[in-house]
Coordinates of C-alpha atoms in Angstrom, one line a residue:
Chain A
M1008 CA -30.5 -12.7 37.1
I1009 CA -30.3 -14.4 33.9
N1010 CA -33.1 -12.4 32.7
F1011 CA -30.9 -9.1 33.6
T1012 CA -28.2 -10.4 31.7
Q1013 CA -30.6 -11.2 28.7
K1014 CA -32.2 -8.0 28.9
I1015 CA -28.8 -6.2 28.9
L1016 CA -27.3 -8.2 25.9
Y1017 CA -30.6 -7.4 24.1
H1018 CA -30.7 -3.7 24.6
F1019 CA -27.2 -3.2 23.8
K1020 CA -26.4 -5.9 21.4
E1021 CA -25.0 -3.7 18.9
Y1022 CA -22.4 -2.6 20.9
F1023 CA -21.3 -5.9 22.4
I1024 CA -21.3 -6.8 18.6
L1025 CA -19.2 -3.9 17.8
L1026 CA -16.9 -4.5 20.8
S1027 CA -16.2 -8.2 19.8
L1028 CA -15.6 -7.2 16.1
V1029 CA -13.3 -4.6 16.9
L1030 CA -11.3 -6.7 19.6
V1031 CA -11.4 -9.5 16.7
S1032 CA -9.8 -6.7 14.3
L1033 CA -7.5 -5.3 16.8
F1034 CA -6.3 -8.7 17.6
F1035 CA -5.4 -9.6 14.1
I1036 CA -3.6 -5.9 13.4
S1037 CA -1.3 -6.6 16.6
H1038 CA -0.8 -10.2 15.5
S1039 CA -0.5 -9.5 11.7
D1040 CA 3.5 -10.7 11.5
N1041 CA 2.5 -13.9 13.2
P1042 CA 3.5 -16.9 11.4
K1043 CA -0.2 -18.4 11.7
A1044 CA -1.7 -15.1 10.3
K1045 CA 0.9 -15.0 7.6
K1046 CA 0.0 -18.5 6.5
L1047 CA -3.4 -17.3 6.3
K1048 CA -2.7 -14.3 4.1
A1049 CA -0.4 -16.3 2.2
F1050 CA -3.1 -19.1 1.4
A1051 CA -5.8 -16.5 0.5
L1052 CA -3.3 -14.4 -1.5
A1053 CA -1.9 -17.6 -3.5
N1054 CA -5.6 -18.1 -4.4
F1055 CA -6.9 -14.9 -5.0
A1056 CA -3.9 -13.9 -7.0
I1057 CA -4.7 -16.3 -9.7
V1058 CA -8.0 -14.9 -10.3
E1059 CA -6.3 -11.4 -10.2
D1060 CA -3.6 -12.5 -12.7
F1061 CA -6.3 -13.9 -15.2
T1062 CA -8.3 -10.6 -15.0
S1063 CA -5.3 -8.2 -15.2
S1064 CA -4.1 -10.5 -18.1
I1065 CA -7.3 -9.7 -20.1
F1066 CA -6.9 -6.2 -19.6
S1067 CA -3.3 -6.4 -20.9
I1068 CA -3.9 -8.9 -23.7
F1069 CA -3.8 -6.2 -26.3
I1070 CA -0.6 -4.6 -25.2
K1071 CA 1.3 -7.5 -24.0
D1072 CA 5.0 -7.5 -26.4
E1073 CA 7.9 -9.7 -25.3
S1074 CA 10.4 -7.4 -26.9
I1075 CA 9.3 -4.8 -24.8
D1076 CA 9.8 -6.8 -21.7
E1077 CA 13.1 -7.9 -22.8
L1078 CA 14.2 -4.2 -23.5
R1079 CA 12.9 -3.3 -20.0
K1080 CA 15.1 -6.1 -18.3
Q1081 CA 18.2 -4.8 -20.3
N1082 CA 17.0 -1.0 -19.5
A1083 CA 17.1 -2.0 -15.7
K1084 CA 20.5 -3.9 -15.7
L1085 CA 22.2 -1.1 -17.6
M1086 CA 20.7 1.4 -14.8
L1087 CA 22.4 -0.8 -12.1
E1088 CA 25.7 -0.9 -13.8
L1089 CA 26.0 2.5 -14.9
E1090 CA 25.3 3.5 -11.1
K1091 CA 28.3 1.2 -10.0
S1092 CA 30.4 2.7 -12.7
R1093 CA 30.0 6.3 -11.6
K1094 CA 30.4 5.1 -8.1
A1095 CA 33.5 3.2 -9.3
K1096 CA 34.9 5.9 -11.2
R1097 CA 34.3 8.6 -8.2
E1098 CA 36.1 6.2 -5.8
N1099 CA 38.9 5.8 -8.5
E1100 CA 39.4 9.7 -8.5
E1101 CA 39.4 9.8 -4.7
L1102 CA 41.8 7.1 -3.7
R1103 CA 44.0 7.7 -6.8
Q1104 CA 43.8 3.9 -6.9
L1105 CA 45.1 3.1 -3.5
L1106 CA 41.8 1.1 -2.8
A1107 CA 39.5 -0.6 -5.2
L1108 CA 36.5 -1.7 -3.3
N1109 CA 34.0 -1.7 -6.0
D1110 CA 32.2 -4.8 -6.1
T1111 CA 32.3 -6.6 -9.7
S1112 CA 29.3 -8.8 -9.2
K1113 CA 26.5 -8.5 -11.5
Y1114 CA 22.9 -8.6 -10.0
P1115 CA 20.7 -11.3 -11.4
L1116 CA 17.4 -10.0 -12.1
V1117 CA 13.9 -11.4 -12.3
A1118 CA 11.2 -9.9 -14.5
A1119 CA 7.6 -9.5 -13.0
N1120 CA 4.3 -8.3 -13.8
I1121 CA 2.2 -6.3 -11.4
V1122 CA -1.1 -8.2 -10.9
S1123 CA -2.6 -5.9 -8.3
K1124 CA -2.1 -2.5 -6.3
L1125 CA -3.5 -1.6 -3.1
A1126 CA -3.3 2.0 -3.9
N1127 CA -3.4 3.7 -0.8
K1128 CA -2.0 7.2 0.6
F1129 CA -0.1 5.2 3.7
Q1130 CA 0.4 1.6 3.0
S1131 CA 1.4 1.0 -1.1
N1132 CA 1.7 -2.5 -2.1
F1133 CA 1.7 -4.5 -5.2
I1134 CA 1.4 -8.0 -5.7
I1135 CA 3.6 -9.4 -8.5
D1136 CA 3.3 -12.8 -10.3
K1137 CA 6.7 -14.4 -9.1
G1138 CA 7.2 -16.4 -6.1
Y1139 CA 9.3 -19.0 -4.2
N1140 CA 8.8 -21.0 -7.4
D1141 CA 11.2 -18.6 -9.3
G1142 CA 13.5 -18.3 -6.6
I1143 CA 12.1 -15.2 -4.7
V1144 CA 12.8 -14.5 -1.1
K1145 CA 11.3 -12.3 1.6
G1146 CA 13.6 -9.3 1.6
M1147 CA 14.8 -9.2 -1.8
P1148 CA 14.9 -5.6 -3.5
V1149 CA 12.6 -4.9 -6.1
I1150 CA 13.4 -2.3 -8.7
N1151 CA 12.0 -1.1 -12.1
S1152 CA 14.1 0.4 -15.3
K1153 CA 14.8 4.0 -13.8
G1154 CA 15.5 2.9 -9.9
L1155 CA 14.4 1.3 -6.7
A1156 CA 10.9 0.8 -6.3
G1157 CA 10.5 -1.6 -3.1
I1158 CA 11.2 -4.8 -1.3
V1159 CA 9.4 -8.0 -1.2
M1160 CA 7.3 -8.4 2.0
D1161 CA 5.6 -11.8 1.7
V1162 CA 6.4 -14.6 -1.1
T1163 CA 3.7 -17.4 -1.8
K1164 CA 4.6 -20.1 -4.3
D1165 CA 3.8 -18.5 -7.6
Y1166 CA 3.1 -14.5 -6.3
S1167 CA 5.0 -12.0 -3.9
V1168 CA 3.7 -8.7 -2.2
V1169 CA 5.9 -5.9 -2.6
K1170 CA 6.1 -2.9 -0.1
T1171 CA 6.8 0.0 -2.3
L1172 CA 8.7 3.3 -1.7
Y1173 CA 5.4 5.0 -0.9
N1174 CA 4.8 2.8 2.3
T1175 CA 5.0 4.7 5.6
S1176 CA 6.7 1.3 7.1
L1177 CA 9.5 1.3 4.9
N1178 CA 12.8 2.8 5.8
I1179 CA 15.9 2.6 3.7
A1180 CA 19.3 3.5 4.5
V1181 CA 20.7 5.9 1.6
N1182 CA 23.5 7.8 0.5
V1183 CA 24.0 11.3 -1.1
R1184 CA 26.5 10.2 -4.0
R1185 CA 28.3 13.4 -4.7
T1186 CA 29.2 13.9 -0.9
N1187 CA 28.9 10.6 0.6
V1188 CA 26.6 11.6 3.1
N1189 CA 24.2 9.0 4.7
G1190 CA 20.9 9.1 6.0
I1191 CA 17.7 7.5 6.2
L1192 CA 14.9 7.7 3.9
N1193 CA 11.3 7.2 4.6
F1194 CA 7.8 8.2 3.3
N1195 CA 5.5 10.6 5.3
G1196 CA 2.3 10.2 3.6
R1197 CA 3.2 12.8 0.8
N1198 CA 7.1 13.0 0.3
L1199 CA 10.0 11.0 0.5
I1200 CA 12.3 12.5 3.0
I1201 CA 15.7 12.1 4.7
K1202 CA 15.4 13.5 8.3
N1203 CA 18.2 15.2 10.6
I1204 CA 20.9 15.8 8.1
P1205 CA 23.4 18.4 10.0
T1206 CA 23.3 21.9 8.0
T1207 CA 27.2 21.7 7.9
Y1208 CA 26.8 18.5 5.5
D1209 CA 27.4 19.5 2.0
V1210 CA 24.1 18.4 0.4
K1211 CA 22.6 20.1 -2.8
E1212 CA 19.5 20.3 -4.7
G1213 CA 20.0 17.9 -7.8
D1214 CA 22.3 15.7 -5.8
V1215 CA 21.5 12.2 -6.6
V1216 CA 20.5 9.7 -3.8
V1217 CA 21.4 6.1 -3.9
T1218 CA 21.0 3.1 -1.4
S1219 CA 23.7 2.9 1.1
E1220 CA 26.6 0.3 1.5
F1221 CA 25.3 0.4 5.2
S1222 CA 21.8 -1.0 4.0
T1223 CA 21.2 -4.5 5.1
A1224 CA 18.3 -4.7 2.9
F1225 CA 19.3 -3.4 -0.1
P1226 CA 22.3 -3.9 -2.3
P1227 CA 24.6 -0.4 -2.4
F1228 CA 24.2 2.1 -5.3
V1229 CA 20.7 1.4 -6.7
P1230 CA 19.5 4.8 -7.5
I1231 CA 16.5 6.1 -5.8
G1232 CA 16.1 9.9 -6.9
I1233 CA 17.3 13.5 -6.8
I1234 CA 17.2 16.0 -3.9
E1235 CA 14.3 18.2 -4.5
K1236 CA 14.6 20.9 -1.6
K1237 CA 16.0 21.3 1.7
E1238 CA 14.1 22.6 4.7
L1239 CA 15.7 23.8 8.0
N1240 CA 14.3 22.5 11.3
M1241 CA 13.1 24.8 14.2
L1242 CA 16.6 25.3 15.5
G1243 CA 18.4 25.6 12.3
L1244 CA 20.8 22.8 13.1
L1245 CA 19.2 20.2 10.8
H1246 CA 17.9 19.7 7.4
T1247 CA 15.1 17.9 6.2
I1248 CA 15.5 16.9 2.5
Y1249 CA 13.0 16.0 0.0
V1250 CA 13.6 13.4 -2.4
K1251 CA 12.3 13.1 -6.0
P1252 CA 12.1 9.5 -7.1
F1253 CA 13.4 8.6 -10.6
S1254 CA 10.9 5.9 -10.9
D1255 CA 7.1 6.6 -10.8
V1256 CA 6.3 3.7 -8.9
N1257 CA 2.7 3.9 -8.9
T1258 CA 2.3 3.9 -12.4
S1259 CA 4.6 1.0 -12.9
S1260 CA 3.2 -2.2 -14.3
F1261 CA 6.6 -4.0 -14.8
L1262 CA 9.0 -4.6 -12.2
F1263 CA 12.2 -6.5 -11.4
V1264 CA 13.1 -8.5 -8.6
I1265 CA 17.0 -8.3 -7.5
K1266 CA 17.9 -11.7 -6.7
V1267 CA 20.4 -10.9 -3.6
V1268 CA 19.3 -11.8 -0.2
P1269 CA 20.5 -9.4 2.3
S1270 CA 22.7 -11.6 4.2
K1271 CA 24.5 -12.7 0.8
Q1272 CA 25.3 -9.1 0.4
I1273 CA 27.1 -8.7 3.7
N1274 CA 28.7 -12.3 2.9
D1275 CA 29.9 -10.8 0.1
L1276 CA 31.2 -7.7 1.2
E1277 CA 33.0 -9.2 3.9
M1278 CA 34.5 -11.7 1.4
N1279 CA 35.5 -8.9 -0.8
L1280 CA 37.2 -7.4 2.3
I1281 CA 39.0 -10.4 3.2
K1282 CA 40.4 -10.7 -0.4
K1283 CA 42.1 -7.6 -0.7
P1284 CA 45.6 -7.1 0.8
Chain B
M448 CA -26.3 -16.8 6.8
I449 CA -28.0 -16.6 3.5
N450 CA -28.4 -13.1 4.0
Y451 CA -24.7 -12.4 3.8
L452 CA -23.5 -15.1 1.5
K453 CA -25.3 -13.2 -1.6
P454 CA -23.5 -9.9 -0.8
I455 CA -20.3 -11.4 0.0
L456 CA -20.4 -13.1 -3.7
I457 CA -21.3 -9.7 -5.0
F458 CA -18.3 -8.1 -3.0
I459 CA -15.8 -10.6 -4.4
P460 CA -15.6 -9.4 -8.1
I461 CA -16.0 -5.8 -6.5
I462 CA -12.8 -6.5 -4.6
L463 CA -11.1 -7.5 -7.8
V464 CA -11.9 -4.2 -9.5
Q465 CA -10.9 -2.3 -6.8
L466 CA -7.2 -3.8 -6.8
I467 CA -6.8 -4.2 -10.6
I468 CA -8.7 -1.3 -12.1
V469 CA -9.3 1.5 -9.6
P470 CA -5.6 2.0 -9.3
L471 CA -5.6 3.2 -12.9
I472 CA -7.7 5.9 -12.2
S473 CA -6.0 7.2 -9.1
I474 CA -5.1 10.7 -8.6
Y475 CA -2.1 11.3 -6.6
E476 CA -2.5 8.0 -5.0
I477 CA -6.1 8.9 -4.2
V478 CA -8.6 6.1 -5.2
P479 CA -12.2 5.7 -4.7
Q480 CA -13.4 2.8 -2.5
L481 CA -16.1 1.1 -4.5
I482 CA -16.4 -1.7 -1.6
L483 CA -17.7 1.1 0.7
I484 CA -20.3 2.3 -1.7
L485 CA -21.8 -1.1 -1.8
L486 CA -21.6 -1.6 2.0
V487 CA -23.1 1.7 2.7
Y488 CA -26.0 0.3 0.4
Y489 CA -26.1 -2.6 2.3
T490 CA -26.3 -0.9 5.6
L491 CA -28.9 1.5 4.8
I492 CA -31.1 -1.5 3.7
G493 CA -30.0 -4.1 6.6
G494 CA -29.5 -1.8 9.3
Q495 CA -26.8 -1.2 12.1
I496 CA -25.8 -5.0 13.0
Y497 CA -26.1 -6.2 9.5
G498 CA -23.9 -3.7 7.8
M499 CA -21.4 -4.2 10.9
I500 CA -20.9 -7.9 10.5
L501 CA -20.9 -7.8 6.6
G502 CA -18.4 -4.7 7.0
F503 CA -16.0 -7.0 9.0
I504 CA -16.3 -9.9 6.7
V505 CA -15.9 -7.7 3.8
G506 CA -13.0 -5.6 5.0
F507 CA -11.4 -8.9 6.4
L508 CA -11.3 -10.4 2.8
F509 CA -10.3 -7.0 1.2
D510 CA -7.1 -7.3 3.9
L511 CA -6.4 -10.9 2.9
F512 CA -6.7 -10.4 -0.9
S513 CA -4.6 -7.0 -1.1
G514 CA -1.7 -8.0 0.7
G515 CA -2.3 -4.9 3.4
I516 CA -2.3 -4.9 7.2
L517 CA -4.5 -7.7 8.3
G518 CA -7.7 -6.2 10.3
S519 CA -7.1 -2.8 9.3
S520 CA -9.8 -3.0 6.7
A521 CA -11.8 -4.8 8.7
L522 CA -11.7 -2.4 11.7
A523 CA -12.1 0.5 9.3
M524 CA -15.3 -0.8 7.7
T525 CA -16.8 -2.1 11.2
V526 CA -16.8 1.2 13.2
S527 CA -17.7 3.2 9.8
M528 CA -20.7 1.0 9.5
F529 CA -21.7 0.8 13.2
I530 CA -21.9 4.9 12.8
L531 CA -23.8 4.7 9.7
G532 CA -26.3 2.3 11.1
Y533 CA -27.8 5.1 13.2
F534 CA -29.0 6.7 9.9
Y535 CA -31.0 3.5 9.1
N536 CA -34.7 3.7 9.1
E537 CA -36.7 1.0 7.7
N538 CA -39.5 3.6 6.8
R539 CA -37.0 5.5 4.6
I540 CA -35.3 2.9 2.8
Q541 CA -36.1 3.9 -0.6
E542 CA -35.2 7.8 0.1
N543 CA -32.1 6.6 1.8
T544 CA -30.7 4.8 -1.0
A545 CA -32.4 6.7 -4.2
T546 CA -32.1 10.3 -3.3
Y547 CA -29.0 12.5 -2.8
S548 CA -29.0 11.9 1.0
F549 CA -27.4 8.6 0.1
L550 CA -24.4 10.7 -1.1
V551 CA -24.4 12.5 2.3
Y552 CA -24.3 8.9 4.0
L553 CA -21.5 8.0 1.6
L554 CA -19.5 10.8 2.2
F555 CA -19.8 10.7 6.0
A556 CA -19.0 6.8 6.2
S557 CA -16.2 7.5 3.6
I558 CA -14.4 10.0 5.9
I559 CA -14.6 7.7 9.0
Y560 CA -13.6 4.7 6.9
S561 CA -10.5 6.5 5.6
L562 CA -9.6 8.2 8.7
I563 CA -9.4 5.0 10.8
Y564 CA -7.8 3.2 7.8
S565 CA -5.3 5.9 7.1
E566 CA -4.6 5.9 10.6
V567 CA -3.8 2.4 11.1
G568 CA -1.7 2.3 8.1
N569 CA 0.4 5.1 8.7
F570 CA 3.7 4.0 10.6
N571 CA 5.3 7.2 10.2
P572 CA 5.0 9.3 13.4
D573 CA 6.1 12.4 11.5
T574 CA 3.0 12.4 9.1
R575 CA 1.1 15.7 9.6
L576 CA -2.5 15.7 11.0
R577 CA -3.3 17.6 8.0
V578 CA -2.2 15.5 5.6
I579 CA -4.2 12.7 7.3
L580 CA -7.2 14.3 7.5
F581 CA -7.2 16.1 3.9
E582 CA -5.5 13.4 1.8
G583 CA -5.8 10.4 3.9
A584 CA -9.5 11.1 4.7
L585 CA -11.5 13.8 2.8
L586 CA -10.1 13.5 -0.6
P587 CA -10.7 9.8 -1.0
A588 CA -14.2 10.2 0.7
L589 CA -15.1 12.9 -2.0
Y590 CA -13.8 11.0 -4.6
T591 CA -15.8 7.8 -3.5
T592 CA -18.7 9.9 -3.0
L593 CA -18.7 10.9 -6.6
F594 CA -18.7 7.2 -7.9
G595 CA -21.7 7.2 -5.5
I596 CA -23.8 9.2 -7.8
L597 CA -24.2 6.2 -10.3
V598 CA -25.9 4.2 -7.7
V599 CA -28.2 7.3 -6.8
V600 CA -29.2 7.6 -10.7
F601 CA -29.5 3.7 -10.9
Q602 CA -31.8 3.4 -7.8
S603 CA -33.8 6.6 -9.2
K604 CA -34.4 4.8 -12.4
R605 CA -35.2 1.5 -10.8
K606 CA -37.9 3.7 -8.6
F607 CA -39.1 5.6 -11.6
E608 CA -39.7 2.3 -13.5

């Protein structure tokens, strides 16, 4: 019996090895969000990111300019304020000063360099050189000087992983600014799309798409992009909307983390509502 | 163990290059997989079991260092090296690694790798099959194969010397 088992194991050893390796891989895939797996990932990331940071700094040594960094930061701040002002102006016009719900708080920004990129068609991630030592927390939104870039997914002491707009696992509550139509934006491997928008809704090509007030992950009114085209579904009742992003996330080398955690956003909003008579 | 240690030490700087320099030459988010080129080379030299185990270790390291889904690259590399292992022939190692047949093996392994990696990493059920097959698998595989020419040229030069 033992001989027979040994023979089987010997003759089919490649299949047994394949099976065990596949099972281990599947175990890790299914337990990717497990705290222990995250701990292991954070440990590896923290150590390897130091080497990545050093290597990428060698490449950028000749183009590094502090004044450019500062200007980019100012640009990102102005972009956020401009978007809020536009929203406030539109609200003021609509409500004729009966309501004033615009939030006047300013978002604190943390500038970060991209250390490395996982360039992939379906799971695009960046590693940035800011971690919980800089006050970064999982779930904080990330922008560049033109608009939304992604969200902080994992945080270590000095580095963080950012899930970009071009990641199929990221779903964002968005709003078409002109007509206040809400939807969910995601990446389908080729385009950023908003699905299931009724054809009766007033949505035009060229309309600006921003993050929605209903989003629990992102602060409201962060610009994302413009509507590029609309596509009717088979029944002709719903539209799929294609969004062209403002920010070319994949060519960015510099990002800003908005130091706002989702729960604080909800708290601020609730506080604003309580304050109003 | 020593058989695995030396390649792993070679793979670590390749992972660095893959994550820092390779994104700079991406075309519409399509990048060549330099890690896979070396892995195919080692599998054609060392055989199926060697390739599978090495693929798993390197894939796992890539997942850890890149911040991607843990296990996705390990799975894709293990399976692709298992299939590629059937083309291993100890009497034809030189022909397999120093001639243009290496590029055929590389293209084949790259398609399998990219297909599995894209499928595991794709969370959107609306993604069209042709996007996964064409942009997720075939185009990255072709781009990777293009870089494989360097290995063939280098190996044939060594053979000539």
